[in-house]
């Protein structure tokens, strides 16, 4: 089947675990995702073991990569240029590198940035690869400001099923052959000056991603008395663990949760909202 539609609803701010099992579909999907990004004036970056196949897929779709490569709006490199630039996997350094790339793209006038990382390098005997799940969790804190779309490709033919599930849970959403990314059933976390805006569905599959962003809610605020707002009016579903994450946020500062459904209000009460003096819960419409 064609993979051209698998990622067509991914937008800046999304962090997607893409489970791949077909090389042709992978190349077709990346080409489609990148062509859409270039048209939207995004900087697009591929990091993986087969950059030449990505470039060939672009040419097959009539998109000559020569000019984007020359200007830097397209980058297609091996993991040794990003994930393994230190000669091993140093997640803190890689995160700092992506943050720098984000700011560089902003300063150069791009309207967004799209990154596809082919994570198959992690199956090699690479020092530091055991910290990949932590790294993927922290990527959410870089993406949450809504400028970068991050897609991490995991080949089910080389990753163990239990490892693959762990990596999936560090992302906000997922896609696979025959299962396009769907923002309505995924979690979207957007950092805004007032706090956070949550939409979609928050549950076991993405609560780790949510917790990583919420844990940094008060970083760089600079005002201990400032109230941070978490807008959940577009959250279609949340489970008990997600309610607990929201309650725990109020132990670090003043938090107002707005747009609560009756179901989420009950969950917040069940998980200790009344015992969190810094928490205010407003209902929905």
C-alpha positions as a LaTeX table, in Angstrom:
\begin{tabular}{lrrr}
\hline
Residue & $x$ (\AA) & $y$ (\AA) & $z$ (\AA) \\
\hline
Unk1 & 0.00 & 0.00 & 0.00 \\
Unk2 & 1.04 & 3.65 & $-0.43$ \\
Unk3 & 2.32 & 5.35 & 2.69 \\
Unk4 & 1.67 & 8.88 & 1.47 \\
Unk5 & $-1.22$ & 9.46 & 3.91 \\
Unk6 & 0.31 & 7.96 & 7.05 \\
Unk7 & 1.75 & 11.22 & 8.38 \\
Unk8 & $-0.31$ & 13.82 & 6.54 \\
Unk9 & $-2.03$ & 15.01 & 9.75 \\
Unk10 & 1.18 & 15.44 & 11.72 \\
Unk11 & 1.79 & 19.11 & 12.49 \\
Unk12 & 4.46 & 21.04 & 14.42 \\
Unk13 & 4.13 & 20.18 & 18.09 \\
Unk14 & 3.42 & 16.48 & 17.45 \\
Unk15 & 5.77 & 13.71 & 18.60 \\
Unk16 & 4.86 & 10.49 & 16.82 \\
Unk17 & 6.13 & 6.94 & 17.13 \\
Unk18 & 5.92 & 5.48 & 13.64 \\
Unk19 & 6.13 & 1.68 & 13.53 \\
Unk20 & 7.45 & 0.60 & 10.14 \\
Unk21 & 7.66 & $-2.82$ & 8.52 \\
Unk22 & 7.90 & $-2.06$ & 4.80 \\
Unk23 & 10.86 & $-0.26$ & 3.22 \\
Unk24 & 8.91 & 1.01 & 0.23 \\
Unk25 & 6.15 & 2.43 & 2.40 \\
Unk26 & 8.77 & 4.05 & 4.63 \\
Unk27 & 10.45 & 5.86 & 1.73 \\
Unk28 & 7.13 & 6.89 & 0.19 \\
Unk29 & 5.86 & 8.24 & 3.52 \\
Unk30 & 8.99 & 10.25 & 4.28 \\
Unk31 & 9.00 & 11.75 & 0.80 \\
Unk32 & 5.37 & 12.82 & 1.13 \\
Unk33 & 5.93 & 14.24 & 4.62 \\
Unk34 & 8.99 & 16.20 & 3.51 \\
Unk35 & 7.45 & 17.57 & 0.31 \\
Unk36 & 4.52 & 18.89 & 2.35 \\
Unk37 & 6.99 & 20.41 & 4.80 \\
Unk38 & 9.03 & 22.16 & 2.11 \\
Unk39 & 5.83 & 23.60 & 0.64 \\
Unk40 & 4.88 & 24.89 & 4.10 \\
Unk41 & 8.30 & 26.59 & 4.41 \\
Unk42 & 9.50 & 24.15 & 7.06 \\
Unk43 & 13.06 & 22.94 & 7.47 \\
Unk44 & 13.01 & 19.16 & 7.02 \\
Unk45 & 15.59 & 16.80 & 8.47 \\
Unk46 & 16.13 & 13.06 & 8.07 \\
Unk47 & 18.59 & 11.21 & 10.27 \\
Unk48 & 18.97 & 7.50 & 9.67 \\
Unk49 & 20.97 & 4.78 & 8.03 \\
Unk50 & 19.54 & 5.26 & 4.53 \\
Unk51 & 19.50 & 8.94 & 3.53 \\
Unk52 & 20.14 & 7.99 & $-0.10$ \\
Unk53 & 16.81 & 6.12 & $-0.23$ \\
Unk54 & 14.97 & 9.18 & 1.08 \\
Unk55 & 16.57 & 11.35 & $-1.61$ \\
Unk56 & 15.70 & 8.77 & $-4.26$ \\
Unk57 & 12.09 & 8.73 & $-3.07$ \\
Unk58 & 11.92 & 12.52 & $-3.39$ \\
Unk59 & 13.25 & 12.32 & $-6.94$ \\
Unk60 & 10.72 & 9.59 & $-7.77$ \\
Unk61 & 7.97 & 12.00 & $-6.73$ \\
Unk62 & 9.36 & 14.72 & $-8.96$ \\
Unk63 & 10.94 & 16.70 & $-6.13$ \\
Unk64 & 14.58 & 17.35 & $-6.98$ \\
Unk65 & 16.38 & 17.59 & $-3.61$ \\
Unk66 & 19.43 & 19.40 & $-5.01$ \\
Unk67 & 18.29 & 22.97 & $-4.29$ \\
Unk68 & 16.81 & 22.25 & $-0.80$ \\
Unk69 & 20.03 & 20.44 & 0.09 \\
Unk70 & 22.07 & 23.40 & $-1.10$ \\
Unk71 & 20.06 & 25.94 & 0.90 \\
Unk72 & 19.81 & 23.76 & 4.00 \\
Unk73 & 16.01 & 23.56 & 3.98 \\
Unk74 & 16.52 & 19.79 & 3.53 \\
Unk75 & 19.03 & 17.75 & 5.50 \\
Unk76 & 19.52 & 14.02 & 4.96 \\
Unk77 & 22.27 & 12.58 & 7.13 \\
Unk78 & 23.35 & 9.40 & 8.89 \\
Unk79 & 22.94 & 9.05 & 12.70 \\
Unk80 & 26.62 & 9.81 & 13.20 \\
Unk81 & 25.76 & 13.44 & 12.38 \\
Unk82 & 23.12 & 13.73 & 15.12 \\
Unk83 & 22.28 & 10.88 & 17.50 \\
Unk84 & 25.84 & 9.53 & 17.51 \\
Unk85 & 27.82 & 12.72 & 16.95 \\
Unk86 & 29.75 & 12.09 & 20.17 \\
Unk87 & 30.79 & 8.63 & 18.97 \\
Unk88 & 28.15 & 7.13 & 21.26 \\
Unk89 & 24.61 & 8.06 & 22.31 \\
Unk90 & 24.70 & 11.05 & 24.65 \\
Unk91 & 21.00 & 11.93 & 25.09 \\
Unk92 & 21.58 & 15.26 & 26.83 \\
Unk93 & 23.87 & 16.40 & 24.01 \\
Unk94 & 21.43 & 15.20 & 21.35 \\
Unk95 & 18.55 & 17.06 & 23.00 \\
Unk96 & 20.65 & 20.20 & 23.14 \\
Unk97 & 21.49 & 19.72 & 19.47 \\
Unk98 & 17.82 & 19.48 & 18.45 \\
Unk99 & 16.99 & 22.55 & 20.54 \\
Unk100 & 19.76 & 24.45 & 18.75 \\
Unk101 & 18.47 & 23.28 & 15.36 \\
Unk102 & 14.99 & 24.50 & 16.34 \\
Unk103 & 16.27 & 27.96 & 17.21 \\
Unk104 & 18.41 & 28.08 & 14.09 \\
Unk105 & 15.39 & 27.28 & 11.92 \\
Unk106 & 13.42 & 30.01 & 13.66 \\
Unk107 & 16.18 & 32.56 & 13.20 \\
Unk108 & 16.45 & 31.71 & 9.50 \\
Unk109 & 12.77 & 32.42 & 8.95 \\
Unk110 & 11.34 & 28.92 & 8.60 \\
Unk111 & 7.73 & 28.53 & 9.75 \\
Unk112 & 8.39 & 25.14 & 11.32 \\
Unk113 & 10.70 & 22.16 & 11.37 \\
Unk114 & 10.05 & 18.50 & 10.56 \\
Unk115 & 12.37 & 15.75 & 11.77 \\
Unk116 & 12.22 & 12.06 & 10.89 \\
Unk117 & 14.60 & 9.93 & 12.89 \\
Unk118 & 15.12 & 6.32 & 11.82 \\
Unk119 & 15.93 & 4.76 & 15.18 \\
Unk120 & 17.33 & 1.45 & 13.89 \\
Unk121 & 20.82 & 2.60 & 14.93 \\
Unk122 & 19.78 & 1.86 & 18.53 \\
Unk123 & 19.82 & $-1.88$ & 17.81 \\
Unk124 & 23.57 & $-1.77$ & 17.33 \\
Unk125 & 25.96 & $-2.22$ & 20.24 \\
Unk126 & 25.97 & 1.52 & 20.99 \\
Unk127 & 27.03 & 2.87 & 24.41 \\
Unk128 & 24.19 & 4.92 & 25.84 \\
Unk129 & 21.44 & 3.26 & 23.79 \\
Unk130 & 19.93 & 1.96 & 27.04 \\
Unk131 & 18.83 & 5.55 & 27.76 \\
Unk132 & 16.76 & 5.85 & 24.59 \\
Unk133 & 13.40 & 5.73 & 26.39 \\
Unk134 & 14.43 & 8.61 & 28.66 \\
Unk135 & 15.60 & 10.57 & 25.65 \\
Unk136 & 12.31 & 10.04 & 23.81 \\
Unk137 & 10.41 & 11.19 & 26.88 \\
Unk138 & 12.41 & 14.42 & 27.06 \\
Unk139 & 11.97 & 15.15 & 23.34 \\
Unk140 & 8.40 & 16.14 & 24.24 \\
Unk141 & 9.72 & 19.14 & 26.16 \\
Unk142 & 11.46 & 20.44 & 23.02 \\
Unk143 & 8.49 & 19.81 & 20.74 \\
Unk144 & 5.76 & 21.18 & 23.01 \\
Unk145 & 6.26 & 24.81 & 21.93 \\
Unk146 & 4.64 & 23.93 & 18.61 \\
Unk147 & 7.49 & 24.60 & 16.18 \\
Unk148 & 8.90 & 21.09 & 15.58 \\
Unk149 & 7.15 & 17.96 & 14.35 \\
Unk150 & 9.11 & 14.90 & 15.43 \\
Unk151 & 8.55 & 11.47 & 13.89 \\
Unk152 & 10.59 & 8.55 & 15.22 \\
Unk153 & 10.58 & 5.48 & 12.97 \\
Unk154 & 10.91 & 2.13 & 14.73 \\
Unk155 & 11.19 & $-0.96$ & 12.55 \\
Unk156 & 9.21 & $-3.78$ & 14.15 \\
Unk157 & 11.46 & $-6.24$ & 12.29 \\
Unk158 & 14.49 & $-5.27$ & 14.39 \\
Unk159 & 13.04 & $-4.13$ & 17.75 \\
Unk160 & 11.72 & $-6.48$ & 20.41 \\
Unk161 & 7.98 & $-6.13$ & 21.03 \\
Unk162 & 8.37 & $-5.12$ & 24.69 \\
Unk163 & 11.01 & $-2.50$ & 23.85 \\
Unk164 & 8.83 & $-1.18$ & 21.05 \\
Unk165 & 5.88 & $-0.76$ & 23.42 \\
Unk166 & 8.06 & 1.14 & 25.90 \\
Unk167 & 9.23 & 3.52 & 23.17 \\
Unk168 & 5.68 & 4.04 & 21.91 \\
Unk169 & 4.55 & 5.13 & 25.37 \\
Unk170 & 7.09 & 7.98 & 25.37 \\
Unk171 & 5.36 & 9.59 & 22.37 \\
Unk172 & 2.14 & 11.57 & 22.14 \\
Unk173 & 0.77 & 9.53 & 19.25 \\
Unk174 & 1.49 & 6.64 & 16.92 \\
Unk175 & 1.25 & 5.58 & 13.29 \\
Unk176 & 1.86 & 2.31 & 11.47 \\
Unk177 & 1.26 & 0.70 & 8.09 \\
Unk178 & $-2.51$ & 0.78 & 7.68 \\
Unk179 & $-2.91$ & 3.11 & 10.69 \\
Unk180 & $-2.37$ & 6.80 & 9.81 \\
Unk181 & $-1.61$ & 9.23 & 12.61 \\
Unk182 & $-4.90$ & 10.54 & 14.02 \\
Unk183 & $-4.71$ & 13.67 & 16.22 \\
Unk184 & $-8.19$ & 13.00 & 17.62 \\
Unk185 & $-7.06$ & 9.77 & 19.29 \\
Unk186 & $-3.57$ & 11.03 & 20.15 \\
Unk187 & $-2.43$ & 13.55 & 22.73 \\
Unk188 & $-1.41$ & 17.04 & 21.74 \\
Unk189 & 0.44 & 19.13 & 24.32 \\
Unk190 & 1.10 & 22.75 & 23.39 \\
Unk191 & 3.16 & 25.08 & 25.57 \\
Unk192 & 1.75 & 28.61 & 25.53 \\
Unk193 & 2.81 & 31.67 & 27.57 \\
Unk194 & 0.00 & 31.08 & 30.08 \\
Unk195 & 0.74 & 27.36 & 30.55 \\
Unk196 & $-0.38$ & 24.32 & 28.53 \\
Unk197 & $-3.17$ & 23.42 & 26.13 \\
Unk198 & $-4.10$ & 19.72 & 25.95 \\
Unk199 & $-6.23$ & 18.10 & 23.27 \\
Unk200 & $-7.09$ & 14.63 & 21.99 \\
Unk201 & $-6.85$ & 11.64 & 24.31 \\
Unk202 & $-4.51$ & 11.20 & 27.28 \\
Unk203 & $-4.12$ & 7.69 & 28.62 \\
Unk204 & $-1.60$ & 4.95 & 29.32 \\
Unk205 & $-0.21$ & 5.17 & 25.79 \\
Unk206 & 1.05 & 8.74 & 26.19 \\
Unk207 & 0.95 & 9.70 & 29.88 \\
Unk208 & 4.77 & 9.52 & 30.06 \\
Unk209 & 4.98 & 12.21 & 27.37 \\
Unk210 & 2.46 & 14.36 & 29.23 \\
Unk211 & 4.28 & 14.02 & 32.55 \\
Unk212 & 7.58 & 15.15 & 31.00 \\
Unk213 & 6.06 & 18.44 & 29.83 \\
Unk214 & 4.00 & 19.04 & 32.98 \\
Unk215 & 7.09 & 18.46 & 35.14 \\
Unk216 & 8.70 & 21.48 & 33.44 \\
Unk217 & 5.62 & 23.69 & 33.69 \\
Unk218 & 7.28 & 26.12 & 36.10 \\
Unk219 & 10.75 & 26.07 & 34.56 \\
Unk220 & 11.92 & 29.54 & 33.56 \\
Unk221 & 8.72 & 31.16 & 34.87 \\
Unk222 & 10.70 & 33.56 & 37.04 \\
Unk223 & 7.77 & 34.37 & 39.32 \\
Unk224 & 7.00 & 32.07 & 42.23 \\
Unk225 & 3.51 & 33.55 & 42.58 \\
Unk226 & 2.48 & 33.17 & 38.96 \\
Unk227 & $-0.48$ & 30.89 & 38.26 \\
Unk228 & $-0.06$ & 28.53 & 35.31 \\
Unk229 & $-3.13$ & 27.48 & 33.34 \\
Unk230 & $-3.70$ & 24.00 & 31.92 \\
Unk231 & $-6.52$ & 24.17 & 29.36 \\
Unk232 & $-8.19$ & 20.75 & 28.98 \\
Unk233 & $-11.32$ & 21.91 & 27.14 \\
Unk234 & $-10.31$ & 19.98 & 24.01 \\
Unk235 & $-9.27$ & 16.82 & 25.88 \\
Unk236 & $-11.67$ & 14.10 & 24.77 \\
Unk237 & $-10.52$ & 11.50 & 27.28 \\
Unk238 & $-8.25$ & 11.27 & 30.32 \\
Unk239 & $-7.66$ & 8.39 & 32.72 \\
Unk240 & $-6.92$ & 8.37 & 36.45 \\
Unk241 & $-3.15$ & 8.48 & 35.98 \\
Unk242 & $-3.47$ & 11.62 & 33.85 \\
Unk243 & $-5.60$ & 13.27 & 36.54 \\
Unk244 & $-2.89$ & 12.42 & 39.05 \\
Unk245 & $-0.28$ & 14.13 & 36.84 \\
Unk246 & $-2.38$ & 17.30 & 36.81 \\
Unk247 & $-2.83$ & 17.24 & 40.58 \\
Unk248 & 0.88 & 16.69 & 41.16 \\
Unk249 & 1.67 & 19.76 & 39.05 \\
Unk250 & 0.07 & 21.90 & 41.75 \\
Unk251 & 2.65 & 20.72 & 44.28 \\
Unk252 & 5.23 & 22.79 & 42.38 \\
Unk253 & 3.23 & 26.00 & 42.08 \\
Unk254 & $-0.20$ & 27.50 & 41.49 \\
Unk255 & $-2.14$ & 25.70 & 38.75 \\
Unk256 & $-5.57$ & 26.40 & 37.33 \\
Unk257 & $-7.13$ & 23.59 & 35.26 \\
Unk258 & $-9.78$ & 25.06 & 32.96 \\
Unk259 & $-12.38$ & 23.50 & 30.70 \\
Unk260 & $-12.85$ & 20.34 & 32.77 \\
Unk261 & $-15.53$ & 17.86 & 31.78 \\
Unk262 & $-17.60$ & 16.42 & 34.65 \\
Unk263 & $-15.75$ & 13.11 & 34.24 \\
Unk264 & $-12.33$ & 14.74 & 34.58 \\
Unk265 & $-13.51$ & 16.78 & 37.58 \\
Unk266 & $-14.48$ & 13.54 & 39.30 \\
Unk267 & $-11.11$ & 11.98 & 38.51 \\
Unk268 & $-9.29$ & 15.02 & 39.85 \\
Unk269 & $-11.27$ & 14.79 & 43.04 \\
Unk270 & $-10.56$ & 11.10 & 43.35 \\
Unk271 & $-6.81$ & 11.67 & 42.94 \\
Unk272 & $-6.49$ & 14.36 & 45.63 \\
Unk273 & $-7.38$ & 17.70 & 44.09 \\
Unk274 & $-8.84$ & 18.91 & 47.39 \\
Unk275 & $-5.52$ & 18.25 & 49.16 \\
Unk276 & $-3.51$ & 20.30 & 46.63 \\
Unk277 & $-3.76$ & 23.90 & 47.92 \\
Unk278 & $-2.21$ & 25.31 & 44.76 \\
Unk279 & $-4.83$ & 23.76 & 42.48 \\
Unk280 & $-7.97$ & 25.44 & 41.13 \\
Unk281 & $-10.33$ & 23.47 & 38.92 \\
Unk282 & $-12.80$ & 25.24 & 36.63 \\
Unk283 & $-15.56$ & 23.38 & 34.83 \\
Unk284 & $-16.27$ & 23.27 & 31.13 \\
Unk285 & $-19.11$ & 24.86 & 29.27 \\
\hline
\end{tabular}
